[in-house]
Amino acid sequence: MSGSHDRLMDSIYRRQRHIYDLSRKYYLLGRDGLIADLAPPKGGAVLEIGCGTGRNLIAVGKAWPNTRLYGVDISEAMLETARMSMGKAGMADRATLAQGDACSFDAEALFGRATFERVFISYALSMIPDWRGALVHAARHVAPGGRLEIVDFGQQEGLPGLWRRALFGWLARFHVSPRGELPGAISALAADMGGFPHSRTLYRGYAVRGGLIRI
Ligand SMILES: C[S@@+](CC[C@H](N)C(=O)[O-])C[C@H]1O[C@@H](n2cnc3c(N)ncnc32)[C@H](O)[C@@H]1O
């Protein structure tokens, strides 16, 4: 799976990455709220899975200056942009970026550590075919007492049906499928591994926020 999915992501983002941050600002909603709520402990480690252009990690680095930043993404094209942007932001020495599949990356091998105080996934689960596998894999990397946080497209339940159909049709062209079962999957995962789950909709269902605190 990983072999063809990385090529697919590279093909989508090879050119898109140059306009990605500017264009996504208007429709990947809820990312900054997630970052503001992260509140990692001083000196803590923050991992973004599906880190894309590094836009979120840079915002985390600015909001929480004493953190160590880690990012993994399946697309080398996106990582190339992320490395450049993080360098420009003066964060190269506190950030480690690596290519890997959200469902199977080896954190020890890539980052020299197995757990992180905060792990987050922003608008990536909707692009990962085995999103449940990615969710479980992400939770495994949360340190005890740490948090997993997620933001992604919601089910648009508070918005007109026509809007929902148009948005879902448009997203499908980019291999994006909003995961209606995400809140249930988070609760099941928290029950399974020991943790406190949460989830809520944002902007009348445009987006969904969820996550868990690991015991
Ligand atoms: C819509 S972008 C979101 C990027 C960033 N998180 C943000 O909020 O701007 C989705 C990202 O997930 C990455 N991605 C998709 N499938 C992945 C997988 N299986 N493992 C790791 N990253 C993946 C893509 O390459 C892309 O960079």
Short mmCIF file of C-alpha atoms and ligand atoms in Angstrom, two decimals:
data_model
loop_
_atom_site.label_atom_id
_atom_site.label_comp_id
_atom_site.label_asym_id
_atom_site.label_seq_id
_atom_site.Cartn_x
_atom_site.Cartn_y
_atom_site.Cartn_z
CA MET A 1 0.00 0.00 0.00
CA SER A 2 2.68 2.46 1.09
CA GLY A 3 4.54 2.07 -2.24
CA SER A 4 1.66 3.30 -4.41
CA HIS A 5 0.24 5.75 -1.85
CA ASP A 6 3.51 7.67 -1.58
CA ARG A 7 3.59 8.03 -5.38
CA LEU A 8 -0.04 9.17 -5.38
CA MET A 9 0.65 11.81 -2.69
CA ASP A 10 3.77 13.01 -4.51
CA SER A 11 1.79 13.31 -7.74
CA ILE A 12 -0.93 15.36 -6.00
CA TYR A 13 1.46 17.63 -4.13
CA ARG A 14 4.48 17.97 -6.46
CA ARG A 15 3.05 21.18 -7.94
CA GLN A 16 0.33 21.94 -5.33
CA ARG A 17 2.89 22.39 -2.55
CA HIS A 18 3.96 25.71 -4.03
CA ILE A 19 0.50 27.22 -3.45
CA TYR A 20 -0.52 24.92 -0.62
CA ASP A 21 -0.14 27.19 2.41
CA LEU A 22 -1.81 30.14 0.73
CA SER A 23 -4.80 28.23 -0.64
CA ARG A 24 -5.43 25.86 2.31
CA LYS A 25 -5.54 28.76 4.71
CA TYR A 26 -9.15 29.29 3.60
CA TYR A 27 -10.50 25.78 3.94
CA LEU A 28 -8.40 23.66 6.30
CA LEU A 29 -10.19 25.21 9.26
CA GLY A 30 -9.49 24.50 12.91
CA ARG A 31 -5.75 23.95 12.57
CA ASP A 32 -4.77 27.04 14.55
CA GLY A 33 -7.23 26.22 17.33
CA LEU A 34 -5.68 22.80 17.68
CA ILE A 35 -2.21 24.32 17.84
CA ALA A 36 -3.28 26.91 20.43
CA ASP A 37 -4.69 24.11 22.61
CA LEU A 38 -1.62 21.87 22.37
CA ALA A 39 0.14 23.39 25.39
CA PRO A 40 3.05 20.94 25.44
CA PRO A 41 5.17 20.84 28.60
CA LYS A 42 8.38 22.89 28.56
CA GLY A 43 11.02 20.98 26.64
CA GLY A 44 8.40 18.52 25.41
CA ALA A 45 8.38 16.74 22.06
CA VAL A 46 5.64 17.37 19.52
CA LEU A 47 5.08 15.06 16.54
CA GLU A 48 2.88 15.87 13.55
CA ILE A 49 1.87 12.89 11.43
CA GLY A 50 1.22 13.94 7.82
CA CYS A 51 3.07 17.21 8.41
CA GLY A 52 2.88 18.37 4.78
CA THR A 53 4.63 21.69 4.15
CA GLY A 54 5.57 22.14 7.81
CA ARG A 55 3.10 25.02 8.18
CA ASN A 56 1.66 23.62 11.42
CA LEU A 57 5.00 22.67 12.96
CA ILE A 58 6.27 26.19 12.35
CA ALA A 59 3.19 27.58 14.13
CA VAL A 60 3.78 25.12 17.01
CA GLY A 61 7.42 26.20 17.17
CA LYS A 62 6.42 29.87 17.41
CA ALA A 63 3.66 29.28 19.97
CA TRP A 64 5.76 26.92 22.11
CA PRO A 65 9.41 28.02 21.77
CA ASN A 66 10.89 25.36 24.05
CA THR A 67 9.54 22.33 22.25
CA ARG A 68 11.34 19.86 20.03
CA LEU A 69 9.53 19.40 16.72
CA TYR A 70 9.09 16.19 14.73
CA GLY A 71 7.25 15.60 11.49
CA VAL A 72 6.58 12.55 9.37
CA ASP A 73 4.98 12.51 5.92
CA ILE A 74 4.71 9.96 3.15
CA SER A 75 5.43 12.55 0.43
CA GLU A 76 9.06 13.48 -0.20
CA ALA A 77 7.84 16.43 -2.26
CA MET A 78 5.97 17.87 0.74
CA LEU A 79 8.94 17.19 3.02
CA GLU A 80 11.24 19.08 0.67
CA THR A 81 9.01 22.15 1.07
CA ALA A 82 8.75 21.57 4.84
CA ARG A 83 12.54 21.43 5.23
CA MET A 84 12.97 24.64 3.28
CA SER A 85 10.20 26.47 5.21
CA MET A 86 11.42 25.34 8.61
CA GLY A 87 14.94 26.40 7.69
CA LYS A 88 13.66 29.84 6.66
CA ALA A 89 11.74 30.07 9.95
CA GLY A 90 14.99 29.41 11.82
CA MET A 91 13.74 26.11 13.21
CA ALA A 92 15.99 23.65 11.41
CA ASP A 93 18.00 22.90 14.55
CA ARG A 94 14.96 22.03 16.68
CA ALA A 95 13.09 20.03 14.04
CA THR A 96 13.47 16.55 12.61
CA LEU A 97 11.47 15.64 9.52
CA ALA A 98 11.32 12.17 8.02
CA GLN A 99 9.59 10.22 5.30
CA GLY A 100 7.28 7.48 6.54
CA ASP A 101 3.82 5.98 6.34
CA ALA A 102 1.45 7.04 9.13
CA CYS A 103 0.35 3.42 9.52
CA SER A 104 3.76 1.90 10.03
CA PHE A 105 6.59 4.43 10.59
CA ASP A 106 9.33 3.40 13.03
CA ALA A 107 9.73 6.37 15.39
CA GLU A 108 12.84 4.96 17.08
CA ALA A 109 14.59 4.57 13.74
CA LEU A 110 13.44 7.93 12.33
CA PHE A 111 13.59 10.13 15.42
CA GLY A 112 15.52 8.21 18.06
CA ARG A 113 12.54 8.19 20.41
CA ALA A 114 9.40 6.10 20.79
CA THR A 115 7.01 8.58 22.40
CA PHE A 116 6.09 12.26 22.29
CA GLU A 117 4.24 14.50 24.74
CA ARG A 118 1.94 15.67 21.95
CA VAL A 119 1.06 13.90 18.71
CA PHE A 120 -1.28 15.54 16.22
CA ILE A 121 -2.80 14.79 12.83
CA SER A 122 -4.26 17.62 10.80
CA TYR A 123 -6.31 16.93 7.67
CA ALA A 124 -4.36 13.75 6.92
CA LEU A 125 -6.61 10.92 8.18
CA SER A 126 -9.08 11.82 5.43
CA MET A 127 -6.34 11.00 2.88
CA ILE A 128 -5.05 7.79 4.45
CA PRO A 129 -6.84 4.66 3.20
CA ASP A 130 -6.15 2.71 6.42
CA TRP A 131 -7.01 5.69 8.66
CA ARG A 132 -7.98 3.42 11.56
CA GLY A 133 -4.52 1.82 11.41
CA ALA A 134 -2.94 5.29 11.36
CA LEU A 135 -5.02 6.33 14.38
CA VAL A 136 -3.90 3.32 16.42
CA HIS A 137 -0.28 3.81 15.33
CA ALA A 138 -0.42 7.49 16.34
CA ALA A 139 -1.82 6.69 19.80
CA ARG A 140 1.00 4.23 20.43
CA HIS A 141 3.45 7.12 20.18
CA VAL A 142 1.82 9.29 22.85
CA ALA A 143 3.80 9.40 26.09
CA PRO A 144 1.92 8.56 29.31
CA GLY A 145 -0.02 11.67 30.34
CA GLY A 146 0.42 13.04 26.82
CA ARG A 147 -2.21 13.81 24.20
CA LEU A 148 -3.19 12.87 20.69
CA GLU A 149 -5.07 15.64 18.83
CA ILE A 150 -6.83 15.46 15.48
CA VAL A 151 -8.57 17.93 13.20
CA ASP A 152 -10.13 17.01 9.88
CA PHE A 153 -13.12 17.49 7.62
CA GLY A 154 -16.42 16.82 9.35
CA GLN A 155 -19.69 15.47 7.99
CA GLN A 156 -21.16 18.97 7.27
CA GLU A 157 -24.26 18.01 9.27
CA GLY A 158 -25.21 21.60 10.11
CA LEU A 159 -24.78 22.83 6.53
CA PRO A 160 -27.10 22.46 3.52
CA GLY A 161 -27.21 19.05 1.80
CA LEU A 162 -26.21 20.62 -1.50
CA TRP A 163 -23.07 22.05 0.13
CA ARG A 164 -22.21 18.64 1.57
CA ARG A 165 -22.59 16.87 -1.78
CA ALA A 166 -20.59 19.51 -3.63
CA LEU A 167 -17.78 19.53 -1.05
CA PHE A 168 -17.54 15.74 -0.79
CA GLY A 169 -17.54 15.44 -4.60
CA TRP A 170 -14.78 18.02 -4.90
CA LEU A 171 -12.71 16.43 -2.09
CA ALA A 172 -13.01 12.99 -3.70
CA ARG A 173 -11.17 14.34 -6.74
CA PHE A 174 -8.17 14.82 -4.44
CA HIS A 175 -8.57 11.42 -2.75
CA VAL A 176 -9.99 12.98 0.41
CA SER A 177 -12.76 11.14 2.30
CA PRO A 178 -14.07 12.73 5.51
CA ARG A 179 -14.20 9.99 8.16
CA GLY A 180 -17.67 9.95 9.67
CA GLU A 181 -16.68 7.19 12.06
CA LEU A 182 -13.75 9.11 13.54
CA PRO A 183 -15.37 10.04 16.91
CA GLY A 184 -16.45 6.42 17.48
CA ALA A 185 -13.02 5.12 16.50
CA ILE A 186 -11.34 7.50 18.98
CA SER A 187 -13.64 6.36 21.80
CA ALA A 188 -13.03 2.70 21.00
CA LEU A 189 -9.28 3.30 20.90
CA ALA A 190 -9.30 5.12 24.25
CA ALA A 191 -11.27 2.26 25.83
CA ASP A 192 -8.85 -0.23 24.34
CA MET A 193 -5.55 1.33 25.35
CA GLY A 194 -6.60 3.32 28.41
CA GLY A 195 -7.25 6.99 27.88
CA PHE A 196 -9.80 9.77 27.95
CA PRO A 197 -11.36 10.51 24.55
CA HIS A 198 -12.95 13.72 23.32
CA SER A 199 -14.53 14.89 20.09
CA ARG A 200 -16.65 17.78 18.89
CA THR A 201 -17.71 19.38 15.67
CA LEU A 202 -16.55 22.83 14.55
CA TYR A 203 -18.23 25.34 12.25
CA ARG A 204 -21.57 23.49 12.00
CA GLY A 205 -19.87 20.24 11.16
CA TYR A 206 -17.44 21.63 8.57
CA ALA A 207 -14.60 20.21 10.66
CA VAL A 208 -14.20 17.74 13.49
CA ARG A 209 -11.79 17.92 16.43
CA GLY A 210 -10.99 14.85 18.47
CA GLY A 211 -8.31 13.15 20.44
CA LEU A 212 -7.40 11.45 23.65
CA ILE A 213 -5.31 11.84 26.76
CA ARG A 214 -3.23 8.76 27.46
CA ILE A 215 -3.16 7.44 30.96
C1 LIG B 1 -4.10 17.73 3.30
S1 LIG B 1 -2.39 17.51 3.66
C2 LIG B 1 -2.30 18.16 5.34
C3 LIG B 1 -0.93 18.67 5.65
C4 LIG B 1 -0.82 19.35 7.03
N1 LIG B 1 -1.05 18.40 8.07
C5 LIG B 1 -1.75 20.54 7.16
O1 LIG B 1 -2.61 20.53 8.05
O2 LIG B 1 -1.58 21.49 6.39
C6 LIG B 1 -2.26 15.77 3.95
C7 LIG B 1 -0.84 15.31 4.16
O3 LIG B 1 -0.87 13.95 4.58
C8 LIG B 1 0.17 13.25 3.93
N2 LIG B 1 -0.17 11.82 3.90
C9 LIG B 1 -1.14 11.22 3.18
N3 LIG B 1 -1.13 9.91 3.42
C10 LIG B 1 -0.14 9.66 4.33
C11 LIG B 1 0.36 8.51 4.97
N4 LIG B 1 -0.15 7.31 4.72
N5 LIG B 1 1.38 8.64 5.83
C12 LIG B 1 1.93 9.87 6.09
N6 LIG B 1 1.50 10.99 5.50
C13 LIG B 1 0.47 10.90 4.63
C14 LIG B 1 0.22 13.90 2.54
O4 LIG B 1 1.44 13.64 1.88
C15 LIG B 1 0.01 15.35 2.89
O5 LIG B 1 1.22 16.00 3.16
#
